[in-house]
Amino acid sequence: MLDFNTTSICFLSLSLASLSLIFVLVYSHFNHHHKNPCPQSYPLIGNLIGFLHNRHRFHDWVAELLSTSPSLTIQVNGFLGFSHGICTADPAGLEHLLRSNFSNYVKGTRFQSVLCELLGNGIFNVDGELWFAQRRISIHEFKTTSLKCFISDTVQSQLATRFIPCLSSACKNQEVVDLQDVLRRFTFDNICNVAFGVDPAWLDSKNDDQTSLSSSFVRAFDYAVEISSHRLLLPFPVVWKIKRLLNIGSEKHYKKAVRIINDYALKIILSKEQSCQNKDGMERECYQDLLSRFVHSSLDLEFHDVDEKRRFLRDIVISFILAGKDSTSTALTWFFWLIAGHPHCERLIYNELAAASPDKFPCIFSYDKLKELNYLHAALSESLRLFPPIPINSRLAMSSDTLSNGTYVRKGWFADYSAYAMGRMERLWGADCREFRPERWLDENGVFQPCDQFKFPVFHCGPRMCLGKEMAYVQMKSIAAAMMYKFEVVAVDGGGCPERIVNPPYTLSLFLKMKGGLPVRLKRREEATA
């Protein structure tokens, strides 16, 4: 899910492995006569047929291939041999990639070239000193209590004034709503508030005939992310590069979208600089949103000119917004789908909420109350285990290397890991690994017990471990608690019952979005109880 994630930034570190694994030669059996694992390949046509047959369940197919390997690792050769690499679901191998030999496995040029216009030199798109400098500032800012309170208050305020009223209206009118879309709009508003200190009010907008600056930014950002995803998924990158060179088609519109994003960001940066130069700007409240805090923190950094400093600020905040754009909404979509298919879990969560009782708005729980919700925390973690928003992540090997399980990785190879597959490995989670069972995260006293990061890499691992993991949980728990305390959520398709978990309706894209959205009906709790 990711380097770090402010209120949902934890899920990022965008996956390149879908590009690597689409149209591939997958090697799944290892020759035990060699000291190092030696993959035995299938014929090319057989793997193309296998992919075409399994494209609607691609991540489950990869999980099955990984589960048949003694080392939980397979070798992957790209289409027509244009690329080579490995994919693993082995915690020990993952620790080697992301911590033990961290410096050898980088984002690399294939990642940076795709996202350079949108992310620039932002923290999710760079390695080395550029990454370290931004990480150092971010660690300081994300540890401050005032930022945590600001994020918590922002989410709670918008829940009370926007999210719950929106759902209440749909409930009153007995409307079927696409919960995935509602969550996506709401969390986008959240991240813009936290990152920029501005409110696009996308949830309030019908997205039709909108001419405001914020609405233009929302549409431009959404389009830029969509085109970036298409770039990553193309089996032949030369296609989009030619279109960009000729300035035609989607690449022409992409450039226009990036210009809108840059103009919007620059106006806000100029406004923040001016406010922080004023006398009142030195007060603590001036530095609540991330951009204001980075403006203040960057005062000690050396830049060649003011334009370079503004590009630095722009790249950081745009990276945060990209990280938080769809990740939390995707995670919560699968959570509500699973809860709808497991009524006993829904009852246990509601009983826990009722016992805690909200102490603000009728359904808004305080930060301290949220920390007491162990079963809800366990249910969210169990949902993330089965449906991580970023299903596959990728690195590039700078030098030849051998993993702890004996797998050889040549210089220039990609090294992918599948968080989706790891959540479905019987050797890691037991025979019930495909079941939704929040109890696996609780001790005998019902207290939540965290899992080893290399077994549960949803928030990434090692030096790039998510800094905003706690904040992401605060956002998810706030939304889930408010919604479940006030409404019973009834999925039109019946939800993620045990039979449907084995064949979940996801789309093949960077984020593990639900195919067709999540249509739901809402019932007020008093009506459901009666």
Short mmCIF file of C-alpha atoms in Angstrom, two decimals:
data_model
loop_
_atom_site.label_atom_id
_atom_site.label_comp_id
_atom_site.label_asym_id
_atom_site.label_seq_id
_atom_site.Cartn_x
_atom_site.Cartn_y
_atom_site.Cartn_z
CA MET A 1 0.00 0.00 0.00
CA LEU A 2 3.87 2.50 0.02
CA ASP A 3 6.30 4.77 1.55
CA PHE A 4 3.88 6.67 3.78
CA ASN A 5 0.38 7.86 3.63
CA THR A 6 -1.06 10.95 5.28
CA THR A 7 -4.60 9.97 6.22
CA SER A 8 -4.30 7.52 3.41
CA ILE A 9 -0.87 8.18 2.01
CA CYS A 10 0.31 4.87 3.42
CA PHE A 11 -0.87 2.87 0.54
CA LEU A 12 1.22 4.24 -2.30
CA SER A 13 4.54 3.28 -3.80
CA LEU A 14 2.68 2.77 -7.09
CA SER A 15 2.85 -0.77 -8.49
CA LEU A 16 4.75 -1.39 -11.71
CA ALA A 17 4.36 -5.13 -11.49
CA SER A 18 1.15 -5.23 -13.45
CA LEU A 19 3.21 -3.98 -16.39
CA SER A 20 5.79 -6.67 -15.75
CA LEU A 21 3.37 -9.51 -15.32
CA ILE A 22 0.91 -8.82 -18.15
CA PHE A 23 1.88 -10.75 -21.30
CA VAL A 24 4.54 -12.74 -19.45
CA LEU A 25 6.32 -16.04 -19.39
CA VAL A 26 5.73 -17.18 -15.83
CA TYR A 27 8.05 -19.75 -14.32
CA SER A 28 6.55 -21.60 -11.40
CA HIS A 29 8.46 -24.82 -10.84
CA PHE A 30 11.98 -24.97 -9.45
CA ASN A 31 14.60 -27.61 -10.24
CA HIS A 32 15.70 -29.19 -6.97
CA HIS A 33 18.95 -30.49 -8.53
CA HIS A 34 20.49 -27.01 -8.44
CA LYS A 35 21.83 -25.23 -5.39
CA ASN A 36 20.00 -22.08 -6.44
CA PRO A 37 16.38 -22.30 -7.59
CA CYS A 38 16.36 -22.89 -11.35
CA PRO A 39 13.00 -22.09 -12.96
CA GLN A 40 11.56 -24.37 -15.59
CA SER A 41 9.60 -22.40 -18.18
CA TYR A 42 6.32 -23.07 -19.89
CA PRO A 43 6.03 -22.53 -23.67
CA LEU A 44 5.29 -18.93 -24.71
CA ILE A 45 1.90 -19.67 -26.26
CA GLY A 46 0.82 -21.58 -23.16
CA ASN A 47 1.43 -18.57 -20.92
CA LEU A 48 -0.37 -16.18 -23.27
CA ILE A 49 -3.34 -18.52 -23.24
CA GLY A 50 -3.03 -18.78 -19.48
CA PHE A 51 -3.04 -15.01 -19.07
CA LEU A 52 -5.99 -14.52 -21.42
CA HIS A 53 -7.89 -17.22 -19.58
CA ASN A 54 -7.10 -15.70 -16.16
CA ARG A 55 -7.01 -11.96 -16.91
CA HIS A 56 -10.24 -11.37 -14.96
CA ARG A 57 -8.61 -13.01 -11.90
CA PHE A 58 -5.03 -12.04 -12.63
CA HIS A 59 -3.86 -11.50 -9.03
CA ASP A 60 -5.35 -14.81 -7.91
CA TRP A 61 -3.59 -16.52 -10.80
CA VAL A 62 -0.27 -15.02 -9.70
CA ALA A 63 -1.00 -16.11 -6.12
CA GLU A 64 -1.59 -19.67 -7.30
CA LEU A 65 1.71 -19.68 -9.23
CA LEU A 66 3.62 -18.35 -6.23
CA SER A 67 2.02 -20.87 -3.87
CA THR A 68 3.34 -23.78 -5.96
CA SER A 69 6.94 -22.62 -5.59
CA PRO A 70 8.92 -24.08 -2.66
CA SER A 71 10.45 -20.63 -2.08
CA LEU A 72 7.23 -18.68 -2.75
CA THR A 73 9.16 -17.01 -5.58
CA ILE A 74 8.92 -17.25 -9.35
CA GLN A 75 11.05 -15.93 -12.19
CA VAL A 76 9.34 -13.76 -14.77
CA ASN A 77 10.45 -13.06 -18.33
CA GLY A 78 8.70 -10.16 -20.04
CA PHE A 79 6.89 -10.41 -23.34
CA LEU A 80 9.30 -11.61 -26.09
CA GLY A 81 12.14 -11.45 -23.57
CA PHE A 82 12.25 -7.64 -23.42
CA SER A 83 12.51 -7.71 -19.62
CA HIS A 84 13.41 -10.13 -16.86
CA GLY A 85 12.77 -10.31 -13.15
CA ILE A 86 11.31 -12.13 -10.19
CA CYS A 87 8.12 -11.97 -8.17
CA THR A 88 7.98 -13.13 -4.56
CA ALA A 89 5.57 -13.73 -1.69
CA ASP A 90 8.31 -14.81 0.69
CA PRO A 91 8.66 -12.59 3.82
CA ALA A 92 12.39 -13.38 4.09
CA GLY A 93 12.92 -12.47 0.44
CA LEU A 94 10.91 -9.29 0.94
CA GLU A 95 13.03 -8.32 3.94
CA HIS A 96 16.13 -8.78 1.80
CA LEU A 97 14.71 -6.57 -0.97
CA LEU A 98 13.34 -3.78 1.20
CA ARG A 99 15.69 -3.69 4.19
CA SER A 100 18.79 -5.92 4.22
CA ASN A 101 19.94 -4.86 0.75
CA PHE A 102 17.82 -1.73 0.48
CA SER A 103 20.37 0.30 -1.50
CA ASN A 104 20.48 -2.28 -4.29
CA TYR A 105 16.77 -2.15 -5.10
CA VAL A 106 15.48 1.22 -6.32
CA LYS A 107 12.50 2.72 -8.11
CA GLY A 108 14.60 3.03 -11.26
CA THR A 109 14.14 4.79 -14.57
CA ARG A 110 11.13 2.79 -15.81
CA PHE A 111 9.11 4.10 -12.87
CA GLN A 112 10.44 7.65 -12.96
CA SER A 113 9.99 8.12 -16.71
CA VAL A 114 6.29 7.33 -16.49
CA LEU A 115 5.53 9.72 -13.62
CA CYS A 116 8.10 12.48 -14.11
CA GLU A 117 5.62 15.07 -15.43
CA LEU A 118 3.11 14.47 -12.66
CA LEU A 119 5.36 13.77 -9.66
CA GLY A 120 8.58 15.49 -10.72
CA ASN A 121 11.18 14.82 -8.03
CA GLY A 122 8.59 14.01 -5.38
CA ILE A 123 9.38 11.47 -2.68
CA PHE A 124 7.57 8.58 -4.39
CA ASN A 125 9.44 9.02 -7.66
CA VAL A 126 13.08 9.37 -6.60
CA ASP A 127 15.91 7.47 -4.96
CA GLY A 128 19.15 8.35 -3.19
CA GLU A 129 19.77 11.80 -1.71
CA LEU A 130 16.62 13.35 -3.17
CA TRP A 131 14.52 10.71 -1.45
CA PHE A 132 16.47 10.87 1.80
CA ALA A 133 16.16 14.65 2.10
CA GLN A 134 12.39 14.57 1.67
CA ARG A 135 12.07 11.58 3.97
CA ARG A 136 14.01 13.38 6.70
CA ILE A 137 11.67 16.38 6.60
CA SER A 138 8.61 14.15 6.43
CA ILE A 139 9.65 12.10 9.47
CA HIS A 140 9.81 15.27 11.54
CA GLU A 141 6.48 16.61 10.29
CA PHE A 142 4.57 13.35 10.63
CA LYS A 143 5.67 12.88 14.23
CA THR A 144 4.20 16.16 15.41
CA THR A 145 1.07 15.95 17.53
CA SER A 146 -0.49 19.03 15.95
CA LEU A 147 -0.53 17.43 12.49
CA LYS A 148 -2.20 14.29 13.84
CA CYS A 149 -4.84 16.42 15.55
CA PHE A 150 -5.38 18.47 12.40
CA ILE A 151 -5.86 15.34 10.31
CA SER A 152 -8.21 13.81 12.87
CA ASP A 153 -10.23 17.03 13.18
CA THR A 154 -10.39 17.50 9.40
CA VAL A 155 -11.80 14.03 8.85
CA GLN A 156 -14.29 14.34 11.71
CA SER A 157 -15.46 17.78 10.64
CA GLN A 158 -16.11 16.67 7.07
CA LEU A 159 -17.81 13.51 8.27
CA ALA A 160 -20.28 15.55 10.28
CA THR A 161 -20.92 18.31 7.75
CA ARG A 162 -20.62 16.48 4.43
CA PHE A 163 -20.32 12.69 4.42
CA ILE A 164 -23.09 11.72 6.85
CA PRO A 165 -25.57 14.31 5.44
CA CYS A 166 -24.88 12.97 1.93
CA LEU A 167 -25.62 9.39 3.03
CA SER A 168 -28.61 10.49 5.09
CA SER A 169 -30.13 12.09 2.00
CA ALA A 170 -29.62 8.91 -0.01
CA CYS A 171 -31.11 6.87 2.82
CA LYS A 172 -34.15 9.13 3.11
CA ASN A 173 -34.79 8.96 -0.64
CA GLN A 174 -34.16 5.20 -0.69
CA GLU A 175 -31.49 5.64 -3.35
CA VAL A 176 -28.96 3.06 -4.41
CA VAL A 177 -25.54 4.73 -4.18
CA ASP A 178 -22.14 3.66 -5.47
CA LEU A 179 -20.26 3.61 -2.20
CA GLN A 180 -16.90 3.28 -3.96
CA ASP A 181 -17.48 6.58 -5.80
CA VAL A 182 -18.78 8.36 -2.68
CA LEU A 183 -15.75 7.23 -0.69
CA ARG A 184 -13.39 8.24 -3.48
CA ARG A 185 -14.80 11.77 -3.60
CA PHE A 186 -14.78 12.14 0.17
CA THR A 187 -11.21 10.94 0.70
CA PHE A 188 -10.00 13.17 -2.16
CA ASP A 189 -11.50 16.17 -0.38
CA ASN A 190 -9.78 14.97 2.81
CA ILE A 191 -6.33 14.70 1.30
CA CYS A 192 -6.55 18.11 -0.40
CA ASN A 193 -7.49 19.66 2.95
CA VAL A 194 -4.60 17.94 4.69
CA ALA A 195 -2.04 18.54 1.93
CA PHE A 196 -2.95 22.02 0.66
CA GLY A 197 -5.34 23.35 3.25
CA VAL A 198 -7.99 23.80 0.54
CA ASP A 199 -11.29 22.05 -0.02
CA PRO A 200 -12.23 20.96 -3.59
CA ALA A 201 -15.71 19.99 -2.29
CA TRP A 202 -15.78 17.16 -4.83
CA LEU A 203 -18.30 15.16 -2.82
CA ASP A 204 -20.74 18.08 -3.03
CA SER A 205 -20.24 18.44 -6.77
CA LYS A 206 -22.12 16.54 -9.44
CA ASN A 207 -19.00 17.03 -11.56
CA ASP A 208 -21.14 18.59 -14.30
CA ASP A 209 -20.66 22.12 -15.66
CA GLN A 210 -18.17 22.97 -12.94
CA THR A 211 -16.00 25.96 -13.77
CA SER A 212 -14.30 26.72 -10.46
CA LEU A 213 -10.55 26.43 -10.12
CA SER A 214 -10.83 23.59 -7.62
CA SER A 215 -13.16 21.60 -9.87
CA SER A 216 -10.78 22.04 -12.81
CA PHE A 217 -7.95 20.79 -10.63
CA VAL A 218 -9.95 17.72 -9.55
CA ARG A 219 -10.77 16.75 -13.12
CA ALA A 220 -7.21 17.42 -14.33
CA PHE A 221 -5.70 15.42 -11.50
CA ASP A 222 -8.08 12.52 -12.06
CA TYR A 223 -7.25 12.46 -15.78
CA ALA A 224 -3.48 12.69 -15.21
CA VAL A 225 -3.56 9.73 -12.84
CA GLU A 226 -5.64 7.72 -15.31
CA ILE A 227 -3.18 8.34 -18.15
CA SER A 228 -0.23 7.56 -15.86
CA SER A 229 -1.88 4.23 -15.07
CA HIS A 230 -2.31 3.50 -18.76
CA ARG A 231 1.37 4.24 -19.33
CA LEU A 232 2.38 1.76 -16.66
CA LEU A 233 0.15 -0.97 -18.07
CA LEU A 234 1.23 -0.70 -21.70
CA PRO A 235 3.33 -3.71 -22.75
CA PHE A 236 5.26 -1.46 -25.18
CA PRO A 237 6.20 1.89 -23.53
CA VAL A 238 7.40 3.21 -26.88
CA VAL A 239 3.72 3.74 -27.83
CA TRP A 240 3.02 6.46 -25.28
CA LYS A 241 6.48 7.97 -25.74
CA ILE A 242 5.84 8.46 -29.47
CA LYS A 243 2.44 10.00 -28.71
CA ARG A 244 4.09 12.34 -26.23
CA LEU A 245 6.78 13.30 -28.76
CA LEU A 246 4.17 14.05 -31.42
CA ASN A 247 1.86 15.70 -28.89
CA ILE A 248 -1.20 13.76 -30.00
CA GLY A 249 -4.13 11.92 -28.47
CA SER A 250 -4.17 11.23 -24.75
CA GLU A 251 -0.64 12.56 -24.29
CA LYS A 252 -1.70 15.97 -25.59
CA HIS A 253 -4.56 16.09 -23.09
CA TYR A 254 -2.20 14.81 -20.40
CA LYS A 255 0.12 17.78 -20.86
CA LYS A 256 -2.81 20.14 -20.55
CA ALA A 257 -3.95 18.40 -17.35
CA VAL A 258 -0.46 18.70 -15.83
CA ARG A 259 -0.40 22.42 -16.65
CA ILE A 260 -3.70 22.90 -14.79
CA ILE A 261 -2.31 20.97 -11.81
CA ASN A 262 0.88 23.05 -11.81
CA ASP A 263 -0.99 26.36 -12.04
CA TYR A 264 -3.30 25.36 -9.19
CA ALA A 265 -0.42 24.22 -7.00
CA LEU A 266 1.61 27.37 -7.71
CA LYS A 267 -1.25 29.68 -6.72
CA ILE A 268 -1.60 27.87 -3.40
CA ILE A 269 2.17 27.84 -2.78
CA LEU A 270 2.35 31.60 -3.37
CA SER A 271 -0.53 32.10 -0.97
CA LYS A 272 1.16 29.98 1.71
CA GLU A 273 4.46 31.83 1.31
CA GLN A 274 2.72 35.14 1.76
CA SER A 275 0.77 34.03 4.83
CA CYS A 276 3.90 32.63 6.48
CA GLN A 277 5.74 35.92 5.90
CA ASN A 278 3.10 37.81 7.83
CA LYS A 279 3.39 38.25 11.55
CA ASP A 280 0.41 36.02 12.23
CA GLY A 281 1.99 33.38 10.00
CA MET A 282 4.37 32.40 12.78
CA GLU A 283 1.54 31.12 14.93
CA ARG A 284 1.23 27.37 15.20
CA GLU A 285 -2.11 27.24 13.40
CA CYS A 286 -0.44 28.62 10.27
CA TYR A 287 1.42 25.32 9.91
CA GLN A 288 -1.40 22.82 10.18
CA ASP A 289 -1.66 21.64 6.57
CA LEU A 290 1.30 19.82 5.05
CA LEU A 291 2.20 22.48 2.49
CA SER A 292 2.45 25.19 5.15
CA ARG A 293 4.59 22.92 7.30
CA PHE A 294 6.92 22.13 4.41
CA VAL A 295 7.18 25.82 3.52
CA HIS A 296 8.37 26.42 7.07
CA SER A 297 10.66 23.34 7.19
CA SER A 298 12.30 24.17 3.86
CA LEU A 299 13.57 27.52 5.14
CA ASP A 300 16.80 25.80 6.19
CA LEU A 301 17.33 24.12 2.81
CA GLU A 302 19.48 25.59 0.06
CA PHE A 303 17.94 26.21 -3.37
CA HIS A 304 19.42 27.81 -6.46
CA ASP A 305 16.45 30.14 -6.78
CA VAL A 306 12.88 30.59 -5.64
CA ASP A 307 11.51 28.64 -8.61
CA GLU A 308 13.49 25.57 -7.57
CA LYS A 309 12.08 25.82 -4.06
CA ARG A 310 8.54 26.07 -5.37
CA ARG A 311 9.05 23.04 -7.61
CA PHE A 312 10.32 21.16 -4.54
CA LEU A 313 7.18 22.06 -2.58
CA ARG A 314 4.91 21.31 -5.52
CA ASP A 315 6.43 17.86 -6.10
CA ILE A 316 6.11 16.85 -2.45
CA VAL A 317 2.48 17.82 -2.02
CA ILE A 318 1.35 16.45 -5.40
CA SER A 319 2.97 13.15 -4.39
CA PHE A 320 0.94 13.13 -1.19
CA ILE A 321 -2.28 13.76 -3.06
CA LEU A 322 -1.51 11.01 -5.56
CA ALA A 323 -0.85 8.64 -2.68
CA GLY A 324 -4.11 9.46 -0.98
CA LYS A 325 -6.32 9.83 -4.01
CA ASP A 326 -7.78 6.34 -4.33
CA SER A 327 -6.04 4.17 -1.76
CA THR A 328 -8.22 4.71 1.30
CA SER A 329 -11.45 4.66 -0.69
CA THR A 330 -10.36 1.38 -2.31
CA ALA A 331 -9.53 -0.15 1.08
CA LEU A 332 -12.86 0.91 2.59
CA THR A 333 -14.83 -0.30 -0.43
CA TRP A 334 -13.56 -3.86 0.07
CA PHE A 335 -14.09 -3.54 3.84
CA PHE A 336 -17.79 -2.71 3.47
CA TRP A 337 -18.18 -5.42 0.83
CA LEU A 338 -16.74 -8.00 3.22
CA ILE A 339 -18.77 -6.76 6.18
CA ALA A 340 -21.97 -6.97 4.11
CA GLY A 341 -21.18 -10.63 3.48
CA HIS A 342 -20.36 -11.41 7.13
CA PRO A 343 -23.31 -10.27 9.29
CA HIS A 344 -21.80 -11.65 12.50
CA CYS A 345 -18.75 -9.38 12.05
CA GLU A 346 -21.04 -6.44 11.37
CA ARG A 347 -22.88 -7.11 14.65
CA LEU A 348 -19.64 -7.36 16.63
CA ILE A 349 -18.41 -4.05 15.21
CA TYR A 350 -21.70 -2.31 15.97
CA ASN A 351 -21.73 -3.70 19.52
CA GLU A 352 -18.22 -2.33 20.02
CA LEU A 353 -19.29 1.07 18.67
CA ALA A 354 -22.39 1.14 20.85
CA ALA A 355 -20.31 0.35 23.92
CA ALA A 356 -17.84 3.12 23.13
CA SER A 357 -20.61 5.64 22.29
CA PRO A 358 -19.61 8.73 20.28
CA ASP A 359 -18.96 11.88 22.30
CA LYS A 360 -19.15 14.52 19.58
CA PHE A 361 -21.59 14.60 16.68
CA PRO A 362 -24.16 11.75 17.10
CA CYS A 363 -21.94 9.35 15.15
CA ILE A 364 -18.45 10.91 15.28
CA PHE A 365 -15.92 9.20 17.53
CA SER A 366 -13.00 11.08 19.08
CA TYR A 367 -9.37 10.15 18.48
CA ASP A 368 -9.14 8.52 21.92
CA LYS A 369 -12.34 6.54 21.40
CA LEU A 370 -11.10 5.29 18.03
CA LYS A 371 -8.01 3.82 19.70
CA GLU A 372 -10.26 1.65 21.87
CA LEU A 373 -11.99 0.00 18.88
CA ASN A 374 -9.92 -3.19 18.73
CA TYR A 375 -12.35 -5.33 16.74
CA LEU A 376 -12.90 -2.62 14.12
CA HIS A 377 -9.12 -2.24 13.81
CA ALA A 378 -8.79 -6.00 13.39
CA ALA A 379 -11.55 -6.11 10.76
CA LEU A 380 -9.91 -3.33 8.75
CA SER A 381 -6.53 -5.09 8.92
CA GLU A 382 -8.11 -8.37 7.84
CA SER A 383 -9.73 -6.61 4.89
CA LEU A 384 -6.37 -5.07 3.94
CA ARG A 385 -4.74 -8.49 4.15
CA LEU A 386 -7.17 -9.92 1.61
CA PHE A 387 -7.54 -6.81 -0.56
CA PRO A 388 -4.50 -4.50 -0.38
CA PRO A 389 -5.16 -1.30 -2.38
CA ILE A 390 -1.79 -1.70 -4.13
CA PRO A 391 -1.72 -5.41 -4.98
CA ILE A 392 1.81 -5.59 -6.42
CA ASN A 393 4.90 -3.43 -5.91
CA SER A 394 8.17 -3.29 -7.80
CA ARG A 395 11.86 -2.47 -7.53
CA LEU A 396 14.84 -2.53 -9.90
CA ALA A 397 18.12 -4.31 -9.10
CA MET A 398 21.21 -2.10 -9.41
CA SER A 399 23.62 -5.05 -9.07
CA SER A 400 23.32 -8.82 -9.33
CA ASP A 401 22.22 -10.38 -6.07
CA THR A 402 20.94 -13.57 -4.45
CA LEU A 403 17.96 -13.56 -2.08
CA SER A 404 18.03 -15.43 1.22
CA ASN A 405 15.94 -18.22 -0.33
CA GLY A 406 18.54 -18.75 -3.05
CA THR A 407 16.78 -16.91 -5.86
CA TYR A 408 19.21 -15.18 -8.23
CA VAL A 409 18.46 -11.62 -9.35
CA ARG A 410 20.57 -10.27 -12.19
CA LYS A 411 21.55 -6.61 -12.52
CA GLY A 412 18.81 -4.68 -14.32
CA TRP A 413 16.07 -7.18 -13.42
CA PHE A 414 12.88 -6.02 -11.76
CA ALA A 415 12.08 -7.47 -8.35
CA ASP A 416 8.36 -7.50 -7.55
CA TYR A 417 6.40 -8.60 -4.52
CA SER A 418 2.70 -9.36 -4.41
CA ALA A 419 0.96 -8.17 -1.24
CA TYR A 420 -2.24 -9.68 -2.63
CA ALA A 421 -0.62 -13.11 -2.95
CA MET A 422 1.03 -12.90 0.47
CA GLY A 423 -2.37 -12.49 2.10
CA ARG A 424 -3.42 -15.76 0.47
CA MET A 425 -0.41 -17.93 1.31
CA GLU A 426 -1.39 -20.88 3.47
CA ARG A 427 2.22 -21.18 4.64
CA LEU A 428 1.97 -17.66 6.08
CA TRP A 429 -1.60 -17.45 7.39
CA GLY A 430 -2.78 -21.03 7.82
CA ALA A 431 -5.41 -23.16 6.16
CA ASP A 432 -8.08 -20.46 6.60
CA CYS A 433 -6.00 -17.84 4.75
CA ARG A 434 -8.80 -17.09 2.25
CA GLU A 435 -11.38 -16.53 4.98
CA PHE A 436 -12.34 -13.16 6.42
CA ARG A 437 -11.64 -13.71 10.11
CA PRO A 438 -10.79 -10.55 12.12
CA GLU A 439 -10.23 -12.68 15.22
CA ARG A 440 -6.82 -13.73 13.90
CA TRP A 441 -5.57 -10.23 14.82
CA LEU A 442 -6.79 -10.33 18.46
CA ASP A 443 -5.23 -11.86 21.57
CA GLU A 444 -7.14 -13.79 24.23
CA ASN A 445 -8.26 -10.49 25.77
CA GLY A 446 -9.60 -9.13 22.49
CA VAL A 447 -6.76 -6.62 22.10
CA PHE A 448 -5.42 -5.99 18.60
CA GLN A 449 -1.98 -7.49 17.90
CA PRO A 450 0.02 -6.06 14.97
CA CYS A 451 1.70 -8.35 12.47
CA ASP A 452 5.29 -8.45 11.21
CA GLN A 453 5.64 -5.90 8.41
CA PHE A 454 7.29 -8.38 6.03
CA LYS A 455 4.36 -10.76 6.38
CA PHE A 456 1.84 -7.94 5.98
CA PRO A 457 3.47 -5.45 3.55
CA VAL A 458 0.36 -3.40 2.85
CA PHE A 459 2.04 -0.28 4.27
CA HIS A 460 5.38 -1.12 2.65
CA CYS A 461 8.47 -2.16 4.63
CA GLY A 462 11.98 -1.19 5.63
CA PRO A 463 13.38 2.36 5.30
CA ARG A 464 10.44 3.33 3.08
CA MET A 465 7.96 2.08 5.67
CA CYS A 466 4.78 4.14 5.81
CA LEU A 467 5.14 7.16 8.12
CA GLY A 468 1.43 7.89 8.14
CA LYS A 469 0.21 4.37 8.89
CA GLU A 470 -1.44 5.44 12.13
CA MET A 471 -3.11 8.38 10.40
CA ALA A 472 -4.42 6.09 7.68
CA TYR A 473 -6.04 3.90 10.31
CA VAL A 474 -7.51 6.99 11.99
CA GLN A 475 -9.16 8.01 8.73
CA MET A 476 -10.46 4.52 7.94
CA LYS A 477 -11.72 3.92 11.47
CA SER A 478 -13.37 7.35 11.61
CA ILE A 479 -15.27 6.77 8.37
CA ALA A 480 -16.20 3.16 9.12
CA ALA A 481 -17.30 3.93 12.70
CA ALA A 482 -19.46 6.91 11.74
CA MET A 483 -21.12 5.06 8.89
CA MET A 484 -21.73 1.77 10.70
CA TYR A 485 -22.97 3.45 13.87
CA LYS A 486 -25.65 5.34 11.95
CA PHE A 487 -26.47 3.02 9.03
CA GLU A 488 -26.79 -0.59 8.12
CA VAL A 489 -25.02 -0.99 4.77
CA VAL A 490 -26.75 -3.47 2.47
CA ALA A 491 -24.76 -4.45 -0.62
CA VAL A 492 -26.97 -4.93 -3.68
CA ASP A 493 -24.90 -7.95 -4.76
CA GLY A 494 -25.03 -9.51 -1.29
CA GLY A 495 -21.49 -8.53 -0.36
CA GLY A 496 -18.32 -10.54 0.11
CA CYS A 497 -19.67 -13.79 1.50
CA PRO A 498 -17.16 -16.67 1.87
CA GLU A 499 -18.14 -18.12 -1.51
CA ARG A 500 -17.48 -14.84 -3.33
CA ILE A 501 -14.12 -14.09 -1.70
CA VAL A 502 -12.49 -16.80 -3.81
CA ASN A 503 -13.56 -14.98 -6.98
CA PRO A 504 -13.64 -11.26 -6.10
CA PRO A 505 -14.80 -8.65 -8.66
CA TYR A 506 -11.70 -6.48 -9.09
CA THR A 507 -10.34 -4.57 -12.09
CA LEU A 508 -6.83 -4.99 -13.49
CA SER A 509 -5.25 -1.61 -12.76
CA LEU A 510 -2.74 -0.01 -10.42
CA PHE A 511 -5.26 0.12 -7.60
CA LEU A 512 -7.34 -2.90 -6.69
CA LYS A 513 -10.64 -1.16 -7.41
CA MET A 514 -13.92 -3.01 -7.34
CA LYS A 515 -15.30 -3.73 -10.79
CA GLY A 516 -18.56 -1.88 -11.35
CA GLY A 517 -18.33 -0.05 -8.03
CA LEU A 518 -20.19 -1.04 -4.85
CA PRO A 519 -23.93 -0.31 -5.14
CA VAL A 520 -25.50 -0.23 -1.67
CA ARG A 521 -28.72 0.66 0.10
CA LEU A 522 -28.62 2.34 3.48
CA LYS A 523 -30.93 1.75 6.43
CA ARG A 524 -30.89 3.85 9.56
CA ARG A 525 -29.93 1.84 12.60
CA GLU A 526 -33.20 2.47 14.38
CA GLU A 527 -35.05 1.16 11.33
CA ALA A 528 -32.80 -1.87 11.09
CA THR A 529 -33.24 -2.60 14.80
CA ALA A 530 -37.01 -2.29 14.59
#
